[in-house]
Amino acid sequence: MRARLLAAAAELIPERGWSAVSTRALAERAGVSSSVVHYHYPSIQAVLREAALGLIARLVGELDTVLAGAATAAGAIGELLAAIRAYSGTDPVSLLAIETYLAASRDEQLRAGIAEALAEFRARLGHWLGEHAIPAPEPTAAVLAAALDGLVLHRGLDTDLDSATIDEVLARLVPQDG
Amino acid sequence: MRARLLAAAAELIPERGWSAVSTRALAERAGVSSSVVHYHYPSIQAVLREAALGLIARLVGELDTVLAGAATAAGAIGELLAAIRAYSGTDPVSLLAIETYLAASRDEQLRAGIAEALAEFRARLGHWLGEHAIPAPEPTAAVLAAALDGLVLHRGLDTDLDSATIDEVLARLVPQDG
DNA sequence: GTTCGTACAGGACGATCGCACAGGTCGATT
DNA sequence: AATCGACCTGTGCGATCGTCCTGTACGAAC
């Protein structure tokens, strides 16, 4: 039942906004009484936090499988862009991620969790870039991660952001010796 | 008095979150009765929308003065990074901007307004890049704008993101012939 | 067969929400 | 002096909020 509550939270946060997810709406979506929420969790915030951090962790975990499909650095950019192509900036996953960024500014526990996930993402990406002879791998990973998040953010406002030219521009970030 | 309400909204949106700004809190911050809100505006959403779009427009307007201080493309990157250095990702302006992005997904009028502002930002930046012989200026401007927004977003979680190395990495986006 | 802990339902608490409406103050107009 | 419109206050409506409290169904333990 905790899983059903978490799934309901993951649906409602993008729909209504973090601070507008109510106990009753959450329970109704999960198909249970509103008392169940406070039986399993001390507060609404705790449900939202767990649901959000769970999704973020899954997103970070996807990085490895994405990078596994790329041989060159430019190829990795293409793979990364292809991976975030599913996130239109208006889909539930994108919105939930951004909502979590914001809620983290008002919830220290959430901030710590998401900061750890971001650090892990950058560390893995930086390690991969270093292995593929990209100069300054860690800062490059940081800029790349920020650019990917920013692109998802902007794609919610301009759906033209997935043109092929974006790939070429973003590939400038990973200069190859050859 | 409308100005006082808008100023109060600009304070409260980052503090509480878009959907958690109430009529009474808004009125109290502005130093008036809660009825004043509905006297000047048809709804709370209308106040938040006007306040948010006003701030976004001011931010876009800053671009020209920033670019005016740069001669080369790499110099422009430095100026842009210096300009967003004031936005820590946890300051009111950053948070208000991100809140507006999110609220736009639930408010078509807001979405149209912010999309127009973003288009203008990219057009101006793209035009400047084109004048300075950067290849593919428009897509470069789009990626650059996304990267800047993403960097602000991530700086809220990792304050190390303003190291000098970021400048060099981001400067790869604007290759010069020489 | 009785006891007991777990997992749920239902209802009620005071607080707060957006919004509407009736009155009141006050400078400008006639 | 009377009138008017702009602007603001106070109050109240019904709805919804988070949380707590009281059952109750039910399988496991003994």
CSV table of C-alpha atoms (C1' of nucleotides) in Angstrom, one decimal:
chain,number,residue,atom,x,y,z
A,1,MET,CA,0.0,0.0,0.0
A,2,ARG,CA,2.9,2.3,0.6
A,3,ALA,CA,3.8,1.7,-3.1
A,4,ARG,CA,0.3,2.7,-4.2
A,5,LEU,CA,0.6,5.9,-2.2
A,6,LEU,CA,4.0,6.7,-3.7
A,7,ALA,CA,2.7,6.0,-7.2
A,8,ALA,CA,-0.3,8.4,-6.5
A,9,ALA,CA,2.1,11.0,-5.2
A,10,ALA,CA,4.2,10.7,-8.4
A,11,GLU,CA,1.1,11.4,-10.4
A,12,LEU,CA,-0.3,14.2,-8.3
A,13,ILE,CA,2.8,16.3,-7.8
A,14,PRO,CA,3.2,17.1,-11.5
A,15,GLU,CA,-0.6,17.6,-11.9
A,16,ARG,CA,-1.2,20.0,-9.0
A,17,GLY,CA,2.1,21.2,-7.8
A,18,TRP,CA,4.1,20.0,-4.8
A,19,SER,CA,2.3,22.2,-2.2
A,20,ALA,CA,-1.1,21.6,-3.6
A,21,VAL,CA,-1.1,17.8,-3.2
A,22,SER,CA,-3.6,17.1,-0.4
A,23,THR,CA,-4.1,14.2,1.9
A,24,ARG,CA,-7.5,13.4,0.5
A,25,ALA,CA,-6.5,13.7,-3.2
A,26,LEU,CA,-3.6,11.4,-2.5
A,27,ALA,CA,-5.7,8.8,-0.8
A,28,GLU,CA,-8.4,9.0,-3.4
A,29,ARG,CA,-5.9,8.4,-6.2
A,30,ALA,CA,-4.4,5.5,-4.4
A,31,GLY,CA,-7.9,4.1,-3.8
A,32,VAL,CA,-7.8,4.2,0.0
A,33,SER,CA,-9.2,6.2,2.8
A,34,SER,CA,-7.5,9.4,3.8
A,35,SER,CA,-6.5,8.0,7.1
A,36,VAL,CA,-4.1,5.5,5.5
A,37,VAL,CA,-1.7,8.3,4.6
A,38,HIS,CA,-1.1,9.2,8.2
A,39,TYR,CA,-1.0,5.6,9.2
A,40,HIS,CA,2.0,4.8,6.9
A,41,TYR,CA,3.6,8.2,7.0
A,42,PRO,CA,4.0,10.9,9.7
A,43,SER,CA,3.0,13.6,7.2
A,44,ILE,CA,2.2,14.5,3.7
A,45,GLN,CA,5.6,15.9,3.2
A,46,ALA,CA,7.2,12.5,4.0
A,47,VAL,CA,5.2,10.8,1.3
A,48,LEU,CA,6.1,13.4,-1.3
A,49,ARG,CA,9.7,13.3,-0.3
A,50,GLU,CA,10.0,9.5,-0.6
A,51,ALA,CA,8.2,9.4,-3.9
A,52,ALA,CA,10.3,12.2,-5.4
A,53,LEU,CA,13.7,10.8,-4.2
A,54,GLY,CA,12.7,7.4,-5.5
A,55,LEU,CA,12.1,8.8,-9.0
A,56,ILE,CA,15.3,10.9,-9.0
A,57,ALA,CA,17.3,7.8,-8.0
A,58,ARG,CA,15.8,5.8,-10.9
A,59,LEU,CA,16.6,8.6,-13.3
A,60,VAL,CA,20.2,8.7,-12.2
A,61,GLY,CA,20.4,5.0,-12.5
A,62,GLU,CA,19.5,5.2,-16.2
A,63,LEU,CA,22.7,7.1,-16.9
A,64,ASP,CA,24.8,3.9,-16.9
A,65,THR,CA,22.7,2.1,-19.5
A,66,VAL,CA,22.7,5.2,-21.7
A,67,LEU,CA,26.4,5.6,-21.6
A,68,ALA,CA,26.9,1.9,-22.2
A,69,GLY,CA,25.5,2.4,-25.7
A,70,ALA,CA,28.1,5.0,-26.7
A,71,ALA,CA,31.7,4.6,-27.9
A,72,THR,CA,32.8,8.1,-28.6
A,73,ALA,CA,32.1,11.3,-26.6
A,74,ALA,CA,30.1,12.8,-29.4
A,75,GLY,CA,28.1,9.6,-29.5
A,76,ALA,CA,27.4,9.9,-25.8
A,77,ILE,CA,26.0,13.4,-26.3
A,78,GLY,CA,23.7,11.9,-28.9
A,79,GLU,CA,22.6,9.1,-26.6
A,80,LEU,CA,22.0,11.5,-23.8
A,81,LEU,CA,20.0,13.8,-26.0
A,82,ALA,CA,18.0,10.8,-27.2
A,83,ALA,CA,17.4,9.7,-23.7
A,84,ILE,CA,16.0,13.1,-22.6
A,85,ARG,CA,13.9,13.3,-25.8
A,86,ALA,CA,11.3,11.4,-23.9
A,87,TYR,CA,11.1,14.2,-21.4
A,88,SER,CA,9.2,17.0,-23.1
A,89,GLY,CA,9.3,19.4,-20.2
A,90,THR,CA,5.6,19.0,-19.8
A,91,ASP,CA,5.5,15.3,-19.0
A,92,PRO,CA,5.0,14.0,-15.5
A,93,VAL,CA,8.6,12.9,-15.0
A,94,SER,CA,10.1,16.2,-16.0
A,95,LEU,CA,7.6,18.2,-14.0
A,96,LEU,CA,8.1,16.0,-10.9
A,97,ALA,CA,11.9,16.5,-11.1
A,98,ILE,CA,11.6,20.3,-11.3
A,99,GLU,CA,9.0,20.3,-8.6
A,100,THR,CA,11.5,18.4,-6.4
A,101,TYR,CA,14.2,20.9,-7.1
A,102,LEU,CA,12.0,23.7,-5.9
A,103,ALA,CA,10.6,21.8,-2.9
A,104,ALA,CA,14.2,21.1,-1.9
A,105,SER,CA,14.6,24.8,-1.2
A,106,ARG,CA,12.0,24.5,1.5
A,107,ASP,CA,12.9,21.1,2.9
A,108,GLU,CA,16.5,20.5,4.1
A,109,GLN,CA,16.1,16.7,4.1
A,110,LEU,CA,14.9,16.7,0.5
A,111,ARG,CA,17.7,19.1,-0.5
A,112,ALA,CA,20.3,16.7,0.9
A,113,GLY,CA,18.8,13.7,-0.9
A,114,ILE,CA,18.6,15.4,-4.3
A,115,ALA,CA,22.1,16.9,-3.9
A,116,GLU,CA,23.5,13.5,-3.4
A,117,ALA,CA,21.7,12.2,-6.5
A,118,LEU,CA,23.1,15.0,-8.6
A,119,ALA,CA,26.6,14.5,-7.2
A,120,GLU,CA,26.4,10.9,-8.2
A,121,PHE,CA,25.2,11.7,-11.7
A,122,ARG,CA,28.0,14.1,-12.2
A,123,ALA,CA,30.6,11.8,-10.8
A,124,ARG,CA,29.6,8.9,-13.1
A,125,LEU,CA,29.4,11.1,-16.1
A,126,GLY,CA,32.7,12.8,-15.2
A,127,HIS,CA,34.3,9.4,-14.8
A,128,TRP,CA,33.1,8.3,-18.2
A,129,LEU,CA,34.3,11.5,-19.8
A,130,GLY,CA,37.7,11.1,-18.2
A,131,GLU,CA,38.1,7.6,-19.5
A,132,HIS,CA,37.3,8.9,-23.0
A,133,ALA,CA,40.0,11.6,-22.8
A,134,ILE,CA,37.8,14.6,-22.5
A,135,PRO,CA,39.7,17.5,-20.9
A,136,ALA,CA,38.4,18.8,-17.6
A,137,PRO,CA,36.0,15.9,-17.2
A,138,GLU,CA,34.3,16.9,-14.0
A,139,PRO,CA,33.5,20.5,-14.9
A,140,THR,CA,32.4,19.3,-18.3
A,141,ALA,CA,30.1,16.8,-16.7
A,142,ALA,CA,28.7,19.6,-14.5
A,143,VAL,CA,28.0,21.8,-17.4
A,144,LEU,CA,26.6,19.0,-19.5
A,145,ALA,CA,24.2,17.9,-16.7
A,146,ALA,CA,23.1,21.5,-16.3
A,147,ALA,CA,22.6,21.9,-20.0
A,148,LEU,CA,20.5,18.7,-20.2
A,149,ASP,CA,18.3,19.9,-17.3
A,150,GLY,CA,18.0,23.3,-18.8
A,151,LEU,CA,17.0,21.9,-22.2
A,152,VAL,CA,14.3,19.8,-20.6
A,153,LEU,CA,13.1,22.9,-18.8
A,154,HIS,CA,13.0,25.0,-22.0
A,155,ARG,CA,11.5,22.3,-24.1
A,156,GLY,CA,8.3,22.8,-22.1
A,157,LEU,CA,8.1,26.2,-23.6
A,158,ASP,CA,9.5,25.6,-27.1
A,159,THR,CA,9.0,22.1,-28.6
A,160,ASP,CA,11.5,23.0,-31.4
A,161,LEU,CA,14.4,22.3,-29.0
A,162,ASP,CA,14.9,18.8,-30.3
A,163,SER,CA,16.3,19.7,-33.7
A,164,ALA,CA,19.4,17.9,-34.9
A,165,THR,CA,21.4,21.1,-34.7
A,166,ILE,CA,21.2,21.0,-30.9
A,167,ASP,CA,23.2,17.8,-31.0
A,168,GLU,CA,26.0,19.4,-33.0
A,169,VAL,CA,26.2,22.5,-30.7
A,170,LEU,CA,26.2,20.4,-27.6
A,171,ALA,CA,28.9,18.2,-29.0
A,172,ARG,CA,31.2,21.2,-28.9
A,173,LEU,CA,31.3,20.6,-25.1
A,174,VAL,CA,33.3,17.4,-25.6
A,175,PRO,CA,36.2,18.2,-27.9
A,176,GLN,CA,38.1,15.2,-29.3
A,177,ASP,CA,41.8,15.3,-30.1
A,178,GLY,CA,41.2,14.1,-33.7
B,1,MET,CA,-1.2,49.7,-4.5
B,2,ARG,CA,-1.1,47.3,-7.4
B,3,ALA,CA,2.7,47.7,-7.3
B,4,ARG,CA,2.7,46.8,-3.6
B,5,LEU,CA,0.7,43.7,-4.3
B,6,LEU,CA,3.0,42.7,-7.1
B,7,ALA,CA,6.1,43.2,-4.8
B,8,ALA,CA,4.5,41.1,-2.1
B,9,ALA,CA,3.7,38.4,-4.7
B,10,ALA,CA,7.4,38.4,-5.9
B,11,GLU,CA,8.4,37.8,-2.3
B,12,LEU,CA,5.9,35.2,-1.3
B,13,ILE,CA,6.1,33.0,-4.4
B,14,PRO,CA,9.7,32.0,-3.7
B,15,GLU,CA,9.1,31.7,0.0
B,16,ARG,CA,6.0,29.5,0.0
B,17,GLY,CA,5.7,28.2,-3.5
B,18,TRP,CA,3.3,29.3,-6.2
B,19,SER,CA,0.3,27.4,-5.2
B,20,ALA,CA,0.8,28.1,-1.5
B,21,VAL,CA,0.5,31.9,-1.8
B,22,SER,CA,-2.8,32.8,-0.2
B,23,THR,CA,-5.0,35.9,-0.5
B,24,ARG,CA,-4.5,36.8,3.2
B,25,ALA,CA,-0.7,36.3,3.2
B,26,LEU,CA,-0.4,38.4,0.1
B,27,ALA,CA,-2.5,41.2,1.6
B,28,GLU,CA,-0.7,41.1,4.9
B,29,ARG,CA,2.7,41.4,3.2
B,30,ALA,CA,1.5,44.3,1.2
B,31,GLY,CA,0.1,45.9,4.3
B,32,VAL,CA,-3.6,46.0,3.3
B,33,SER,CA,-6.8,44.1,3.9
B,34,SER,CA,-7.4,40.9,2.0
B,35,SER,CA,-10.3,42.4,0.1
B,36,VAL,CA,-7.9,44.7,-1.8
B,37,VAL,CA,-6.5,41.7,-3.7
B,38,HIS,CA,-9.9,40.9,-5.3
B,39,TYR,CA,-10.6,44.6,-5.8
B,40,HIS,CA,-7.6,45.0,-8.1
B,41,TYR,CA,-7.4,41.5,-9.6
B,42,PRO,CA,-10.1,39.0,-10.5
B,43,SER,CA,-8.2,36.2,-8.7
B,44,ILE,CA,-5.0,35.3,-6.9
B,45,GLN,CA,-3.6,33.7,-10.1
B,46,ALA,CA,-3.9,37.0,-11.9
B,47,VAL,CA,-1.6,38.7,-9.4
B,48,LEU,CA,0.9,35.9,-9.4
B,49,ARG,CA,0.9,35.9,-13.2
B,50,GLU,CA,1.5,39.6,-13.6
B,51,ALA,CA,4.2,39.7,-10.9
B,52,ALA,CA,6.1,36.7,-12.4
B,53,LEU,CA,5.9,37.9,-16.0
B,54,GLY,CA,7.1,41.4,-14.9
B,55,LEU,CA,10.2,39.9,-13.3
B,56,ILE,CA,10.9,37.7,-16.3
B,57,ALA,CA,10.7,40.6,-18.6
B,58,ARG,CA,13.2,42.5,-16.5
B,59,LEU,CA,15.6,39.6,-16.5
B,60,VAL,CA,15.4,39.4,-20.3
B,61,GLY,CA,16.0,43.1,-20.5
B,62,GLU,CA,19.3,42.7,-18.6
B,63,LEU,CA,20.7,40.7,-21.5
B,64,ASP,CA,21.5,43.7,-23.6
B,65,THR,CA,23.5,45.5,-21.0
B,66,VAL,CA,25.4,42.3,-20.3
B,67,LEU,CA,26.3,41.7,-23.9
B,68,ALA,CA,27.2,45.4,-24.4
B,69,GLY,CA,30.2,44.8,-22.0
B,70,ALA,CA,31.7,42.0,-24.1
B,71,ALA,CA,33.8,42.2,-27.3
B,72,THR,CA,34.6,38.6,-28.0
B,73,ALA,CA,32.3,35.6,-27.8
B,74,ALA,CA,34.4,34.0,-25.0
B,75,GLY,CA,34.2,37.3,-23.2
B,76,ALA,CA,30.4,37.2,-23.5
B,77,ILE,CA,30.3,33.8,-21.9
B,78,GLY,CA,32.3,35.3,-19.0
B,79,GLU,CA,29.9,38.2,-18.7
B,80,LEU,CA,26.9,36.0,-18.8
B,81,LEU,CA,28.3,33.7,-16.1
B,82,ALA,CA,29.2,36.8,-14.1
B,83,ALA,CA,25.6,38.0,-14.5
B,84,ILE,CA,24.1,34.8,-13.2
B,85,ARG,CA,26.6,34.6,-10.4
B,86,ALA,CA,24.2,36.7,-8.4
B,87,TYR,CA,21.6,34.0,-8.8
B,88,SER,CA,22.5,31.3,-6.4
B,89,GLY,CA,19.6,29.0,-7.2
B,90,THR,CA,18.2,29.6,-3.7
B,91,ASP,CA,17.7,33.4,-4.0
B,92,PRO,CA,14.2,34.8,-4.5
B,93,VAL,CA,14.8,35.7,-8.2
B,94,SER,CA,16.0,32.3,-9.2
B,95,LEU,CA,13.2,30.5,-7.3
B,96,LEU,CA,10.6,32.8,-8.6
B,97,ALA,CA,11.7,32.1,-12.2
B,98,ILE,CA,11.6,28.4,-11.7
B,99,GLU,CA,8.3,28.6,-10.0
B,100,THR,CA,7.0,30.4,-13.0
B,101,TYR,CA,8.3,27.7,-15.4
B,102,LEU,CA,6.3,25.2,-13.4
B,103,ALA,CA,3.2,27.2,-12.9
B,104,ALA,CA,3.2,27.8,-16.7
B,105,SER,CA,2.5,24.1,-17.2
B,106,ARG,CA,-0.8,24.6,-15.4
B,107,ASP,CA,-1.7,28.1,-16.8
B,108,GLU,CA,-1.9,28.5,-20.5
B,109,GLN,CA,-1.8,32.3,-20.3
B,110,LEU,CA,1.4,32.2,-18.3
B,111,ARG,CA,2.9,29.7,-20.6
B,112,ALA,CA,2.4,31.9,-23.6
B,113,GLY,CA,3.9,34.9,-21.8
B,114,ILE,CA,7.0,33.1,-20.6
B,115,ALA,CA,7.5,31.4,-24.0
B,116,GLU,CA,7.5,34.8,-25.6
B,117,ALA,CA,10.1,36.1,-23.1
B,118,LEU,CA,12.3,33.1,-23.7
B,119,ALA,CA,12.0,33.4,-27.5
B,120,GLU,CA,13.1,37.1,-27.2
B,121,PHE,CA,16.1,36.2,-25.1
B,122,ARG,CA,17.2,33.5,-27.6
B,123,ALA,CA,16.6,35.8,-30.5
B,124,ARG,CA,18.7,38.6,-29.1
B,125,LEU,CA,21.5,36.3,-28.0
B,126,GLY,CA,21.4,34.5,-31.3
B,127,HIS,CA,21.6,37.8,-33.2
B,128,TRP,CA,24.6,38.8,-31.1
B,129,LEU,CA,26.4,35.5,-31.7
B,130,GLY,CA,25.7,35.7,-35.4
B,131,GLU,CA,27.2,39.2,-35.6
B,132,HIS,CA,30.3,37.8,-33.9
B,133,ALA,CA,30.8,35.0,-36.4
B,134,ILE,CA,29.7,32.1,-34.2
B,135,PRO,CA,28.5,29.1,-36.4
B,136,ALA,CA,24.9,28.1,-36.0
B,137,PRO,CA,24.1,31.1,-33.8
B,138,GLU,CA,20.4,30.3,-33.0
B,139,PRO,CA,20.9,26.8,-31.8
B,140,THR,CA,24.0,27.9,-29.9
B,141,ALA,CA,21.9,30.6,-28.2
B,142,ALA,CA,19.3,28.0,-27.4
B,143,VAL,CA,21.8,25.6,-25.8
B,144,LEU,CA,23.5,28.5,-24.0
B,145,ALA,CA,20.3,29.8,-22.6
B,146,ALA,CA,19.4,26.3,-21.4
B,147,ALA,CA,22.8,25.8,-19.9
B,148,LEU,CA,22.6,29.0,-18.0
B,149,ASP,CA,19.2,28.2,-16.6
B,150,GLY,CA,20.4,24.7,-15.8
B,151,LEU,CA,23.5,26.0,-14.0
B,152,VAL,CA,21.3,28.3,-11.8
B,153,LEU,CA,19.1,25.3,-11.1
B,154,HIS,CA,22.0,23.1,-10.1
B,155,ARG,CA,23.8,25.8,-8.1
B,156,GLY,CA,21.0,25.6,-5.6
B,157,LEU,CA,22.2,22.1,-4.8
B,158,ASP,CA,26.0,22.5,-5.2
B,159,THR,CA,27.5,25.9,-4.6
B,160,ASP,CA,30.8,24.8,-6.2
B,161,LEU,CA,29.3,25.5,-9.6
B,162,ASP,CA,30.9,28.9,-10.0
B,163,SER,CA,34.5,27.7,-10.3
B,164,ALA,CA,36.6,29.3,-13.0
B,165,THR,CA,36.7,26.0,-14.9
B,166,ILE,CA,33.0,26.3,-15.7
B,167,ASP,CA,33.9,29.4,-17.8
B,168,GLU,CA,36.4,27.5,-19.9
B,169,VAL,CA,34.1,24.5,-20.5
B,170,LEU,CA,31.1,26.7,-21.4
B,171,ALA,CA,33.3,28.7,-23.7
B,172,ARG,CA,33.7,25.6,-25.9
B,173,LEU,CA,30.1,26.3,-27.1
B,174,VAL,CA,31.3,29.4,-29.0
B,175,PRO,CA,34.2,28.3,-31.1
B,176,GLN,CA,36.2,31.1,-32.7
B,177,ASP,CA,38.0,30.8,-36.0
B,178,GLY,CA,41.3,32.0,-34.5
C,1,DG,C1',-11.6,-20.2,20.7
C,2,DT,C1',-9.6,-16.3,22.5
C,3,DT,C1',-6.2,-12.8,22.1
C,4,DC,C1',-3.6,-9.5,19.6
C,5,DG,C1',-1.2,-6.6,16.2
C,6,DT,C1',-1.7,-4.9,11.6
C,7,DA,C1',-4.2,-2.3,8.2
C,8,DC,C1',-7.8,0.0,7.0
C,9,DA,C1',-12.6,3.2,7.2
C,10,DG,C1',-15.2,7.0,8.9
C,11,DG,C1',-15.9,11.0,11.2
C,12,DA,C1',-14.7,15.2,13.6
C,13,DC,C1',-11.4,19.0,15.1
C,14,DG,C1',-10.0,23.8,14.4
C,15,DA,C1',-7.7,26.4,10.9
C,16,DT,C1',-7.4,28.3,6.5
C,17,DC,C1',-8.7,28.7,1.9
C,18,DG,C1',-10.7,31.9,-2.4
C,19,DC,C1',-14.1,34.9,-3.1
C,20,DA,C1',-18.3,38.0,-2.5
C,21,DC,C1',-20.8,41.6,-0.5
C,22,DA,C1',-22.1,45.5,2.4
C,23,DG,C1',-20.4,49.6,4.4
C,24,DG,C1',-17.2,53.6,5.0
C,25,DT,C1',-13.6,57.3,3.8
C,26,DC,C1',-12.3,60.9,0.9
C,27,DG,C1',-10.9,63.8,-2.9
C,28,DA,C1',-12.8,65.6,-7.3
C,29,DT,C1',-16.8,67.3,-9.8
C,30,DT,C1',-20.9,69.9,-10.5
D,1,DA,C1',-23.7,71.5,-0.3
D,2,DA,C1',-24.7,67.5,-2.7
D,3,DT,C1',-23.1,63.8,-5.6
D,4,DC,C1',-20.1,60.6,-7.3
D,5,DG,C1',-16.5,57.2,-8.2
D,6,DA,C1',-12.3,55.2,-6.6
D,7,DC,C1',-10.4,52.7,-2.9
D,8,DC,C1',-10.3,50.3,1.1
D,9,DT,C1',-12.1,47.6,5.6
D,10,DG,C1',-14.7,44.1,7.9
D,11,DT,C1',-17.3,40.2,7.9
D,12,DG,C1',-19.0,36.0,6.4
D,13,DC,C1',-20.0,32.1,3.1
D,14,DG,C1',-19.1,27.2,1.8
D,15,DA,C1',-15.2,24.3,0.8
D,16,DT,C1',-11.1,22.2,1.9
D,17,DC,C1',-7.0,21.7,4.5
D,18,DG,C1',-3.8,18.4,7.9
D,19,DT,C1',-4.2,15.7,11.6
D,20,DC,C1',-6.1,12.9,15.2
D,21,DC,C1',-9.3,9.7,17.3
D,22,DT,C1',-12.4,5.8,17.4
D,23,DG,C1',-13.8,1.9,15.7
D,24,DT,C1',-13.5,-2.7,12.9
D,25,DA,C1',-12.1,-6.5,9.7
D,26,DC,C1',-8.9,-10.2,9.8
D,27,DG,C1',-5.1,-13.4,9.7
D,28,DA,C1',-1.4,-15.2,13.0
D,29,DA,C1',-0.2,-16.8,17.6
D,30,DC,C1',-1.1,-19.5,21.5
